[in-house]
Amino acid sequence: MTDRPHLAVIGAGPAGLAASLAAAARGIRVTLIDAGAMAGGQFYRGPAPGLGARRPQALHHQWRTGDRLARGLAGHVTAGTIEHLTDHHVWCVERQSDGFAVHALLGPEQERPVTVGVDAVLLATGGYEKVLPFPGWTLPGVVTAGGAQAMLKGSLVVPGRTAVVAGTGPLLLPVATGLAAAGVDVAALVESADPKALLRGTGDAKAFLERARALAAQPGKVAEGAQYAAQLVRHRVKVMARHTVVEAHGEERLDAVTVAALDGDGRVRPGTERRIPCDTLAVGHGMLPHTDLAESLGCRVDGLDVHVDEEQRTDVPGVWAAGETTGIGGSALSLAEGHIAGRSVAARLTGAEPDPREWAAVAKSRTRMREFFAALDTVYVPPAHWTEQVTDDTVVCRCEEVTGGEIRRAVGELGAGDVRTVKLLTRAGMGWCQGRMCEPAVAGLAGCAQTSARRLLARPVPLGVLARAEEDLAGAEEDLAGAVEDPDEPGGPGASEDD
Amino acid sequence: MNPLELVRAQPGPAFTVTLDGREIEALPGQSVAAALWTAGVTSWRSTRGAGRPRGVFCGIGVCFDCLVTVNDRPNQRACLVPVRPGDTIRTQEGTGHDD
């Protein structure tokens, strides 16, 4: 009955959903394991059912694609071809002689352990937001741009009445327009990059030509940008390009920010500072991949991204990866990668050699999307001299309350030249979040490149659970009734960009 | 326009929870953090070192800034924990184990 090869897909965002559907449609028994109460991940996060949203698409740019994937998943769950484990927080994937044990903690309290035994694993763990520090960034009312969006999409709430959206990157656009549509007065969108540089000959000629080619291949994405621009105008949001937030003000909570113009070298222009009253600052400086599970499995990580081949295989046999864990690139790229990964799994786990010609169109879309995001990456970068805004009394490690001054002393007086040594000397990165929030800043202050952190466990685990882990390797004993092949494969790759 | 109007929400009946003994209203499906934001509260923890106020930062369970005591369990991430009728929510001082 359960002789079919068993795949665990970890993460139910765009990549995990596309992978699950592609693999299940080809006879693989899929267990989709996700921390959320509903599938969708961060990108397709929908309002909780109890809120009774009749028009949830008002907060989403790609609602139809997400809805199609959700319906595809529901069909497979009904047919018994996909088991969807919600509220499961995976903390470790363990290699075993005959497969893998996926260890998770159940529910928001994350104390009760669950282990699923599988033949292969597909990591679709997505990413999280990078925020660089500045004075006042720990004040209540300062939230990450993605966090403001997640609270709005999931719980239909906003943190205040007047917001500034700041930092750098394409995420700031939907955050600003989403908050404005939800009734928040968005006083300014402060972008440290100059988005016009995408279309201009700044930088060297080769970079410009590559950008131009990547953009020309993505007319849909260019149109999307134009839509956001129109919405910003409609909501009268002031856009301040080549500006940055230098300080957040307030005692018990945020009451204003100071913004300033940047010069061509990425330094604050003296005398351009101006104060904007606001009770909310939504700030972000790009995204970082979640790679903890891949690292503890021993997968090769290049820079910050899990390394994969053309089939989305990592270098560990039996482990595939797709979506932003392999590099930040947005939902359409995640869908393409997930689809290819699912098809590769389906072939490999049944002993067949996959034929890449079958997914040639998706692979082509994957290439174009990667080129597009590489082009964006050359433009959306934090100000080159952002560390100059980090005063000695600015808290850098939010968990352990380690300041910029303490980190500078560790670097300057004690000779720490990397994140790990700074951590040992100052405790920066040793708290609850395990350095996820402060690592980019600590690396910047130490003058080194941020590398993957090699966390042994992907999230805090109660000691009792760790002690019992050995005994709990029973595996999921679910009898699935016969493979049901879905001829009308739902959620094919994200070639179609809805809305 | 507010977010509920924007998506034409027809939420289930509101219910009552308490924050440090004060009654506040919450909607089914919301997280504890969302209920607190709706009540106009943006901080509910003070840090171990400097005793500074904190609330939601990342909103997706990564940063652990929004820790709160719910039904006598300290260090719950308010952005992840669903709010339930009758919940007793308490602001958290330091490690949450001292009071």
Coordinates of C-alpha atoms in Angstrom, one line a residue:
Chain A
M1 CA 0.0 0.0 0.0
T2 CA 2.6 2.5 1.0
D3 CA 5.4 1.2 -1.2
R4 CA 5.3 4.5 -3.2
P5 CA 8.4 6.6 -2.6
H6 CA 7.7 9.1 0.2
L7 CA 8.9 12.8 -0.1
A8 CA 8.8 15.4 2.6
V9 CA 8.4 18.9 1.3
I10 CA 9.3 21.4 4.0
G11 CA 7.6 24.8 3.5
A12 CA 4.2 25.4 1.9
G13 CA 5.0 28.7 0.1
P14 CA 5.2 29.1 -3.7
A15 CA 8.1 26.7 -4.1
G16 CA 6.9 24.0 -1.7
L17 CA 3.4 24.1 -3.2
A18 CA 4.5 23.8 -6.8
A19 CA 6.9 21.0 -5.9
S20 CA 4.3 19.1 -3.9
L21 CA 1.8 19.3 -6.7
A22 CA 4.3 18.3 -9.4
A23 CA 5.6 15.3 -7.4
A24 CA 2.1 14.1 -6.2
A25 CA 0.7 14.3 -9.7
R26 CA 3.5 11.8 -10.7
G27 CA 2.8 9.2 -8.1
I28 CA 5.0 10.3 -5.3
R29 CA 3.6 10.1 -1.7
V30 CA 4.1 13.7 -0.4
T31 CA 4.0 14.9 3.1
L32 CA 3.9 18.7 3.0
I33 CA 5.2 20.1 6.4
D34 CA 4.7 23.8 7.2
A35 CA 4.8 26.1 10.2
G36 CA 1.6 28.0 9.1
A37 CA -2.0 27.2 9.9
M38 CA -2.7 27.6 6.2
A39 CA -0.7 26.9 3.1
G40 CA 0.8 29.8 1.2
G41 CA 3.9 30.8 3.0
Q42 CA 4.6 34.5 3.4
F43 CA 3.8 35.5 -0.2
Y44 CA 0.3 33.9 -0.4
R45 CA -0.5 34.5 3.2
G46 CA -4.2 35.0 3.5
P47 CA -6.5 36.3 6.3
A48 CA -7.4 33.7 9.0
P49 CA -10.7 32.1 8.1
G50 CA -12.3 33.4 11.3
L51 CA -12.0 36.9 9.9
G52 CA -14.4 36.1 7.1
A53 CA -12.7 38.1 4.4
R54 CA -14.9 38.2 1.3
R55 CA -12.4 40.0 -0.9
P56 CA -9.0 38.8 0.3
Q57 CA -7.5 39.6 -3.2
A58 CA -7.6 43.3 -2.3
L59 CA -4.4 42.7 -0.3
H60 CA -2.7 40.5 -2.9
H61 CA -1.0 41.0 -6.2
Q62 CA -1.0 37.3 -7.3
W63 CA -4.2 36.1 -5.6
R64 CA -5.3 33.9 -8.5
T65 CA -2.1 31.9 -8.7
G66 CA -2.2 31.4 -4.9
D67 CA -5.8 30.4 -5.1
R68 CA -5.1 27.9 -7.9
L69 CA -2.3 26.3 -5.9
A70 CA -4.5 26.1 -2.8
R71 CA -7.2 24.4 -4.7
G72 CA -4.7 22.0 -6.3
L73 CA -3.4 21.1 -2.8
A74 CA -7.0 20.6 -1.5
G75 CA -7.7 18.2 -4.3
H76 CA -4.6 16.1 -3.5
V77 CA -5.3 16.2 0.2
T78 CA -8.9 14.9 -0.5
A79 CA -7.4 12.2 -2.8
G80 CA -4.9 11.2 -0.2
T81 CA -1.9 11.9 -2.4
I82 CA -0.6 14.8 -0.3
E83 CA -0.7 14.9 3.5
H84 CA -0.5 18.5 4.7
L85 CA 0.9 18.9 8.2
T86 CA 0.1 22.5 9.4
D87 CA 1.6 24.2 12.5
H88 CA 4.6 21.9 12.3
H89 CA 7.9 23.8 13.0
V90 CA 10.7 21.7 11.6
W91 CA 13.9 22.0 13.7
C92 CA 16.1 19.3 12.2
V93 CA 16.3 16.9 9.3
E94 CA 18.4 13.9 10.1
R95 CA 20.1 11.6 7.6
Q96 CA 19.5 7.9 8.3
S97 CA 20.7 4.7 6.6
D98 CA 17.5 4.3 4.6
G99 CA 16.2 7.9 4.3
F100 CA 15.6 10.9 6.5
A101 CA 13.8 11.7 9.7
V102 CA 12.1 15.1 9.8
H103 CA 11.8 16.4 13.3
A104 CA 9.2 19.0 14.1
L105 CA 7.5 20.7 17.0
L106 CA 3.8 21.1 17.0
G107 CA 1.7 24.2 17.3
P108 CA 2.6 27.8 18.3
E109 CA 3.9 26.6 21.7
Q110 CA 6.3 24.4 19.9
E111 CA 6.8 21.8 22.6
R112 CA 5.2 18.6 21.4
P113 CA 7.6 16.7 19.1
V114 CA 6.6 14.9 15.9
T115 CA 8.9 12.9 13.6
V116 CA 8.2 11.9 10.0
G117 CA 10.3 9.3 8.2
V118 CA 10.7 9.7 4.5
D119 CA 12.8 8.6 1.5
A120 CA 13.7 12.1 0.3
V121 CA 13.5 15.7 1.3
L122 CA 12.7 18.9 -0.6
L123 CA 13.7 22.1 1.3
A124 CA 11.4 25.0 0.4
T125 CA 12.1 27.0 3.5
G126 CA 12.0 30.5 1.9
G127 CA 13.6 33.6 3.4
Y128 CA 13.3 36.3 5.9
E129 CA 13.9 40.0 6.0
K130 CA 17.2 41.7 6.5
V131 CA 17.2 45.0 8.4
L132 CA 20.3 47.0 9.1
P133 CA 20.4 49.0 12.4
F134 CA 20.2 52.7 13.0
P135 CA 19.5 54.7 16.2
G136 CA 16.0 54.0 17.5
W137 CA 15.3 50.9 15.4
T138 CA 14.3 48.9 18.5
L139 CA 11.5 51.3 19.4
P140 CA 7.9 49.9 19.4
G141 CA 6.3 51.1 16.1
V142 CA 9.4 50.2 14.1
V143 CA 8.6 46.9 12.3
T144 CA 10.1 45.1 9.3
A145 CA 8.4 45.9 6.0
G146 CA 7.6 42.3 5.6
G147 CA 6.3 42.1 9.1
A148 CA 3.9 45.0 8.5
Q149 CA 2.7 43.2 5.4
A150 CA 2.3 39.8 7.2
M151 CA 0.2 41.3 10.0
L152 CA -1.9 43.1 7.5
K153 CA -2.4 40.1 5.2
G154 CA -2.9 37.5 8.0
S155 CA -4.7 39.4 10.7
L156 CA -6.0 42.5 8.9
V157 CA -4.4 44.9 11.3
V158 CA -2.1 47.9 11.0
P159 CA 0.3 49.2 13.6
G160 CA -0.6 52.9 13.5
R161 CA -2.1 55.8 11.6
T162 CA 0.9 57.4 9.9
A163 CA 3.7 55.3 8.5
V164 CA 7.0 55.8 6.8
V165 CA 8.2 52.9 4.6
A166 CA 11.9 52.8 4.2
G167 CA 15.0 50.8 3.3
T168 CA 15.7 49.3 -0.1
G169 CA 14.2 46.7 -2.4
P170 CA 11.2 45.9 -4.4
L171 CA 9.2 44.7 -1.3
L172 CA 8.8 48.3 -0.2
L173 CA 6.4 49.0 -3.0
P174 CA 3.6 46.5 -2.1
V175 CA 4.1 47.3 1.6
A176 CA 3.6 51.0 1.0
T177 CA 0.6 50.6 -1.3
G178 CA -0.9 47.8 0.9
L179 CA -0.7 50.0 4.0
A180 CA -2.1 53.0 2.1
A181 CA -5.0 50.9 0.7
A182 CA -5.7 49.7 4.3
G183 CA -6.2 53.3 5.4
V184 CA -2.8 54.2 6.8
D185 CA -1.4 57.6 5.9
V186 CA 1.9 56.7 4.2
A187 CA 3.9 59.9 4.7
A188 CA 6.9 58.8 2.6
L189 CA 8.5 55.9 0.8
V190 CA 12.2 56.3 1.5
E191 CA 14.3 54.2 -0.9
S192 CA 18.1 54.4 -0.6
A193 CA 18.6 53.2 -4.1
D194 CA 17.7 55.1 -7.3
P195 CA 15.2 52.8 -9.1
K196 CA 15.7 54.9 -12.2
A197 CA 19.3 53.4 -12.3
L198 CA 17.6 50.2 -13.6
L199 CA 17.0 52.0 -16.8
R200 CA 20.0 54.2 -17.0
G201 CA 23.6 53.7 -17.9
T202 CA 25.0 54.0 -14.4
G203 CA 27.7 51.5 -13.4
D204 CA 29.8 49.9 -16.0
A205 CA 28.5 49.4 -19.5
K206 CA 28.4 45.6 -19.2
A207 CA 26.3 45.8 -16.0
F208 CA 23.9 48.2 -17.8
L209 CA 23.6 45.9 -20.8
E210 CA 22.8 42.9 -18.7
R211 CA 20.2 44.9 -16.7
A212 CA 18.6 46.1 -19.9
R213 CA 18.4 42.6 -21.3
A214 CA 17.0 41.1 -18.1
L215 CA 14.4 43.8 -17.9
A216 CA 13.4 43.5 -21.6
A217 CA 12.8 39.8 -21.0
Q218 CA 10.3 40.6 -18.2
P219 CA 7.7 42.9 -19.5
G220 CA 5.2 41.6 -16.9
K221 CA 7.5 42.7 -14.1
V222 CA 8.1 46.1 -15.6
A223 CA 4.3 46.5 -15.9
E224 CA 4.0 45.4 -12.3
G225 CA 6.4 48.2 -11.2
A226 CA 4.3 50.7 -13.2
Q227 CA 1.2 49.6 -11.4
Y228 CA 2.8 50.2 -8.1
A229 CA 4.0 53.6 -9.2
A230 CA 0.4 54.5 -10.2
Q231 CA -0.9 53.4 -6.8
L232 CA 1.7 55.4 -5.0
V233 CA 0.5 58.5 -7.0
R234 CA -3.2 57.7 -6.3
H235 CA -2.5 57.4 -2.5
R236 CA -0.3 60.5 -2.6
V237 CA 2.7 58.7 -1.2
K238 CA 5.8 60.9 -1.5
V239 CA 8.6 58.8 -2.9
M240 CA 12.1 59.8 -1.7
A241 CA 14.7 58.0 -3.8
R242 CA 18.4 58.1 -2.7
H243 CA 17.3 58.9 0.8
T244 CA 17.7 56.9 4.0
V245 CA 16.4 56.9 7.6
V246 CA 19.1 58.1 9.9
E247 CA 17.2 57.9 13.2
A248 CA 13.9 56.8 14.7
H249 CA 12.7 59.0 17.6
G250 CA 10.5 58.4 20.6
E251 CA 10.6 57.4 24.3
E252 CA 8.3 54.5 24.8
R253 CA 7.3 54.3 21.2
L254 CA 8.1 55.8 17.8
D255 CA 6.9 59.4 17.2
A256 CA 9.1 60.5 14.2
V257 CA 11.9 59.6 12.0
T258 CA 14.7 61.7 10.5
V259 CA 15.5 61.1 6.9
A260 CA 18.4 62.4 4.8
A261 CA 19.6 62.5 1.2
L262 CA 22.5 60.3 0.1
D263 CA 25.3 61.4 -2.1
G264 CA 26.8 59.4 -5.0
D265 CA 29.0 57.4 -2.7
G266 CA 26.2 56.3 -0.4
R267 CA 27.0 58.8 2.4
V268 CA 24.4 61.0 4.1
R269 CA 24.6 64.6 2.7
P270 CA 25.1 66.9 5.7
G271 CA 22.3 69.4 6.1
T272 CA 19.7 67.5 4.3
E273 CA 18.2 65.9 7.4
R274 CA 14.5 66.4 7.9
R275 CA 12.1 65.1 10.5
I276 CA 8.8 63.3 9.5
P277 CA 6.3 62.7 12.3
C278 CA 4.9 59.1 12.2
D279 CA 3.9 56.3 14.6
T280 CA 5.0 53.5 12.3
L281 CA 8.2 52.8 10.4
A282 CA 8.2 49.7 8.1
V283 CA 11.8 49.1 7.2
G284 CA 13.7 46.5 5.2
H285 CA 17.0 46.1 3.3
G286 CA 16.3 43.0 1.3
M287 CA 15.9 39.3 2.0
L288 CA 18.0 36.5 3.3
P289 CA 17.5 32.7 2.6
H290 CA 16.6 30.3 5.4
T291 CA 19.3 27.7 5.1
D292 CA 19.6 26.1 8.6
L293 CA 18.1 22.7 7.6
A294 CA 20.3 22.5 4.5
E295 CA 23.4 23.3 6.6
S296 CA 22.7 20.7 9.3
L297 CA 22.2 18.2 6.5
G298 CA 25.7 19.1 5.2
C299 CA 24.4 20.6 1.9
R300 CA 26.8 22.9 0.1
V301 CA 26.0 26.5 0.6
D302 CA 27.5 29.2 -1.8
G303 CA 27.7 32.5 0.0
L304 CA 24.2 32.6 1.6
D305 CA 22.4 30.3 -0.9
V306 CA 21.9 26.6 -0.9
H307 CA 23.7 25.3 -4.0
V308 CA 21.5 23.3 -6.4
D309 CA 22.1 21.8 -9.9
E310 CA 19.8 22.1 -13.0
E311 CA 17.3 19.7 -11.4
Q312 CA 17.3 21.6 -8.1
R313 CA 19.2 18.8 -6.4
T314 CA 21.6 19.8 -3.5
D315 CA 24.9 17.9 -3.3
V316 CA 23.5 15.6 -0.6
P317 CA 21.8 12.6 -2.3
G318 CA 18.1 12.6 -1.6
V319 CA 17.9 16.3 -0.8
W320 CA 16.4 18.8 -3.2
A321 CA 15.9 22.5 -2.6
A322 CA 13.8 25.1 -4.3
G323 CA 12.7 28.7 -3.9
E324 CA 14.3 31.5 -1.9
T325 CA 16.5 29.1 0.2
T326 CA 18.5 28.7 -3.0
G327 CA 18.7 32.5 -3.6
I328 CA 16.3 35.4 -3.2
G329 CA 14.2 35.7 -6.4
G330 CA 10.5 36.2 -5.8
S331 CA 7.5 34.0 -6.2
A332 CA 7.5 33.3 -9.9
L333 CA 11.0 32.0 -9.7
S334 CA 10.1 29.9 -6.7
L335 CA 7.2 28.4 -8.6
A336 CA 9.4 27.4 -11.5
E337 CA 12.1 25.9 -9.2
G338 CA 9.5 24.1 -7.2
H339 CA 7.9 22.6 -10.3
I340 CA 11.3 21.4 -11.7
A341 CA 12.3 20.0 -8.3
G342 CA 9.0 18.1 -8.0
R343 CA 9.4 16.5 -11.4
S344 CA 13.0 15.6 -10.8
V345 CA 12.0 13.9 -7.5
A346 CA 9.2 12.0 -9.2
A347 CA 11.6 10.6 -11.8
R348 CA 14.6 9.9 -9.5
L349 CA 12.6 8.2 -6.7
T350 CA 11.1 5.8 -9.2
G351 CA 14.5 4.9 -10.6
A352 CA 14.1 6.9 -13.8
E353 CA 16.4 9.4 -15.4
P354 CA 14.5 12.6 -15.7
D355 CA 14.3 14.2 -19.2
P356 CA 14.8 18.0 -18.8
R357 CA 13.3 18.5 -22.2
E358 CA 9.9 17.9 -20.5
W359 CA 10.3 21.1 -18.5
A360 CA 12.3 23.1 -20.9
A361 CA 9.8 26.0 -20.9
V362 CA 9.9 26.2 -17.1
A363 CA 13.7 26.1 -17.1
K364 CA 13.8 29.0 -19.6
S365 CA 11.5 31.0 -17.3
R366 CA 13.7 30.1 -14.4
T367 CA 16.8 31.4 -16.2
R368 CA 15.0 34.7 -17.1
M369 CA 13.8 35.3 -13.6
R370 CA 17.2 34.7 -12.2
E371 CA 18.7 37.2 -14.6
F372 CA 16.0 39.7 -13.7
F373 CA 16.7 39.4 -10.0
A374 CA 20.4 39.6 -10.5
A375 CA 19.7 42.9 -12.3
L376 CA 17.6 44.2 -9.4
D377 CA 20.4 43.2 -7.0
T378 CA 22.8 45.5 -8.8
V379 CA 20.5 48.5 -8.1
Y380 CA 18.7 47.7 -4.8
V381 CA 21.6 47.8 -2.3
P382 CA 21.8 49.5 1.1
P383 CA 23.8 52.7 1.2
A384 CA 27.5 51.9 0.9
H385 CA 28.3 53.6 4.2
W386 CA 25.3 52.6 6.3
T387 CA 27.6 51.6 9.2
E388 CA 28.3 55.4 9.7
Q389 CA 24.7 55.7 11.0
V390 CA 25.3 53.1 13.6
T391 CA 26.3 55.2 16.7
D392 CA 28.2 53.6 19.5
D393 CA 25.1 53.4 21.7
T394 CA 22.9 52.0 18.9
V395 CA 21.7 48.5 19.9
V396 CA 22.8 46.1 17.2
C397 CA 22.0 42.7 18.6
R398 CA 18.3 43.2 19.6
C399 CA 18.2 40.0 21.8
E400 CA 21.3 40.4 23.8
E401 CA 21.3 44.3 23.7
V402 CA 24.8 44.5 22.4
T403 CA 25.7 48.0 21.1
G404 CA 27.6 49.2 18.1
G405 CA 30.3 50.5 20.5
E406 CA 30.8 47.1 22.0
I407 CA 31.1 45.4 18.6
R408 CA 33.6 48.1 17.4
R409 CA 35.7 47.5 20.5
A410 CA 35.7 43.8 19.8
V411 CA 36.8 44.5 16.3
G412 CA 39.2 47.4 16.9
E413 CA 40.8 46.6 20.2
L414 CA 40.4 42.9 20.5
G415 CA 41.0 42.1 16.8
A416 CA 37.8 40.2 16.0
G417 CA 37.6 39.9 12.2
D418 CA 34.6 37.8 11.8
V419 CA 31.0 37.3 13.1
R420 CA 31.9 34.3 15.1
T421 CA 34.7 36.0 17.1
V422 CA 32.5 39.1 17.7
K423 CA 29.8 36.7 19.0
L424 CA 32.2 35.0 21.4
L425 CA 33.5 38.4 22.7
T426 CA 30.2 40.3 22.9
R427 CA 27.3 37.8 22.9
A428 CA 26.0 39.5 19.7
G429 CA 24.0 36.8 17.9
M430 CA 23.7 34.5 20.9
G431 CA 20.1 35.3 21.9
W432 CA 16.7 33.9 21.0
C433 CA 16.9 34.7 17.3
Q434 CA 20.4 33.1 17.0
G435 CA 21.8 36.0 15.1
R436 CA 19.2 36.0 12.3
M437 CA 18.5 39.7 12.9
C438 CA 21.9 41.1 13.7
E439 CA 24.3 39.0 11.5
P440 CA 24.3 41.3 8.5
A441 CA 25.0 44.3 10.8
V442 CA 27.7 42.5 12.8
A443 CA 29.4 41.4 9.5
G444 CA 29.3 45.0 8.2
L445 CA 30.8 46.4 11.4
A446 CA 33.4 43.7 11.5
G447 CA 34.3 44.5 7.9
C448 CA 33.7 40.9 6.6
A449 CA 31.2 39.3 4.3
Q450 CA 28.2 37.7 5.8
T451 CA 28.4 33.9 5.4
S452 CA 26.1 31.1 6.3
A453 CA 25.8 30.8 10.1
R454 CA 25.8 27.0 10.5
R455 CA 23.2 26.8 13.1
L456 CA 22.8 23.2 14.3
L457 CA 19.1 23.5 15.1
A458 CA 16.7 25.6 13.0
R459 CA 14.7 26.8 16.0
P460 CA 14.8 26.7 19.8
V461 CA 14.0 23.1 21.0
P462 CA 13.0 22.2 24.5
L463 CA 15.8 20.1 26.1
G464 CA 13.3 17.3 26.9
V465 CA 12.5 17.0 23.2
L466 CA 16.1 16.7 22.3
A467 CA 16.7 14.0 24.9
R468 CA 13.7 12.0 23.6
A469 CA 14.5 12.6 19.9
E470 CA 16.1 9.2 19.6
E471 CA 13.1 7.3 20.8
D472 CA 10.6 9.1 18.6
L473 CA 11.7 7.9 15.2
A474 CA 8.6 5.9 14.6
G475 CA 7.8 7.7 11.4
A476 CA 4.4 8.7 10.1
E477 CA 2.3 5.5 9.8
E478 CA -0.3 6.8 7.5
D479 CA -1.8 4.3 5.1
L480 CA -2.6 6.2 1.9
A481 CA -5.1 4.4 -0.3
G482 CA -3.5 3.9 -3.8
A483 CA -1.9 6.5 -5.9
V484 CA -4.3 8.8 -7.5
E485 CA -2.8 10.5 -10.5
D486 CA -4.2 13.9 -11.2
P487 CA -4.4 14.2 -15.0
D488 CA -5.2 17.9 -14.8
E489 CA -2.1 18.8 -12.9
P490 CA -2.9 21.8 -10.8
G491 CA -0.5 24.6 -10.2
G492 CA 1.9 24.1 -13.1
P493 CA 4.8 26.4 -13.1
G494 CA 4.4 30.1 -12.6
A495 CA 4.7 31.0 -16.2
S496 CA 1.3 32.7 -16.0
E497 CA 1.4 35.8 -14.0
D498 CA -2.2 36.6 -13.0
D499 CA -3.8 39.9 -12.1
Chain B
M1 CA -11.1 52.6 4.9
N2 CA -9.6 50.1 7.3
P3 CA -8.2 46.6 6.6
L4 CA -11.4 44.8 7.5
E5 CA -13.4 47.1 5.2
L6 CA -10.8 46.7 2.4
V7 CA -11.4 42.9 2.2
R8 CA -15.1 43.2 3.1
A9 CA -14.5 41.0 6.2
Q10 CA -17.4 39.6 8.2
P11 CA -15.5 38.3 11.2
G12 CA -17.0 35.9 13.7
P13 CA -18.2 37.4 16.9
A14 CA -15.6 39.3 18.9
F15 CA -14.6 38.0 22.3
T16 CA -12.9 39.3 25.4
V17 CA -9.3 38.6 26.6
T18 CA -7.4 40.5 29.3
L19 CA -4.1 42.3 29.1
D20 CA -2.7 42.8 32.6
G21 CA -6.2 42.5 33.9
R22 CA -7.7 45.1 31.5
E23 CA -10.4 43.7 29.2
I24 CA -9.8 44.0 25.4
E25 CA -11.7 42.8 22.4
A26 CA -10.3 40.3 19.9
L27 CA -11.5 38.7 16.7
P28 CA -11.4 35.0 15.9
G29 CA -8.3 34.1 13.8
Q30 CA -6.2 37.0 14.9
S31 CA -2.8 36.5 16.6
V32 CA -2.2 37.8 20.1
A33 CA -0.1 40.5 18.6
A34 CA -2.9 41.5 16.2
A35 CA -5.4 41.8 19.1
L36 CA -3.0 44.0 21.0
W37 CA -2.4 46.2 18.0
T38 CA -6.1 46.6 17.5
A39 CA -6.4 47.7 21.1
G40 CA -3.7 50.3 20.4
V41 CA -1.0 48.5 22.3
T42 CA 2.4 48.3 20.5
S43 CA 4.7 47.2 23.3
W44 CA 4.3 44.4 25.8
R45 CA 7.8 43.3 26.9
S46 CA 10.7 45.0 28.5
T47 CA 14.2 43.8 27.8
R48 CA 16.3 41.9 30.3
G49 CA 19.2 44.4 30.2
A50 CA 18.1 48.0 29.8
G51 CA 14.4 47.3 30.5
R52 CA 13.4 48.9 27.2
P53 CA 10.0 48.4 25.6
R54 CA 9.6 45.9 22.7
G55 CA 6.7 44.7 20.5
V56 CA 6.3 43.2 17.1
F57 CA 9.4 43.5 14.8
C58 CA 9.6 40.8 12.2
G59 CA 5.9 39.6 12.5
I60 CA 6.7 36.1 11.2
G61 CA 8.3 34.4 14.2
V62 CA 11.9 34.9 13.4
C63 CA 13.1 37.7 15.7
F64 CA 11.5 36.8 19.1
D65 CA 11.1 40.5 20.0
C66 CA 7.3 40.1 20.6
L67 CA 7.6 37.7 23.5
V68 CA 4.7 37.8 25.9
T69 CA 3.1 35.8 28.7
V70 CA -0.1 34.0 27.7
N71 CA -2.1 32.0 30.3
D72 CA 0.9 32.0 32.6
R73 CA 3.3 30.7 29.9
P74 CA 6.1 33.2 29.4
N75 CA 8.1 33.7 26.1
Q76 CA 5.3 33.1 23.7
R77 CA 5.7 34.8 20.3
A78 CA 2.7 37.1 20.1
C79 CA 2.9 37.2 16.3
L80 CA 2.4 33.4 16.1
V81 CA 0.1 32.5 18.9
P82 CA -3.6 32.7 18.0
V83 CA -5.7 34.6 20.5
R84 CA -8.5 32.6 22.1
P85 CA -11.5 33.6 24.2
G86 CA -10.7 34.2 27.8
D87 CA -6.9 34.4 27.3
T88 CA -5.0 36.0 30.1
I89 CA -2.2 38.0 28.5
R90 CA 0.5 39.7 30.6
T91 CA 3.3 42.0 29.7
Q92 CA 6.6 40.4 30.2
E93 CA 9.5 41.8 32.2
G94 CA 13.0 40.5 31.5
T95 CA 13.1 36.7 31.1
G96 CA 9.5 36.3 32.0
H97 CA 10.3 33.9 34.8
D98 CA 10.7 36.4 37.6
D99 CA 7.2 37.4 38.3

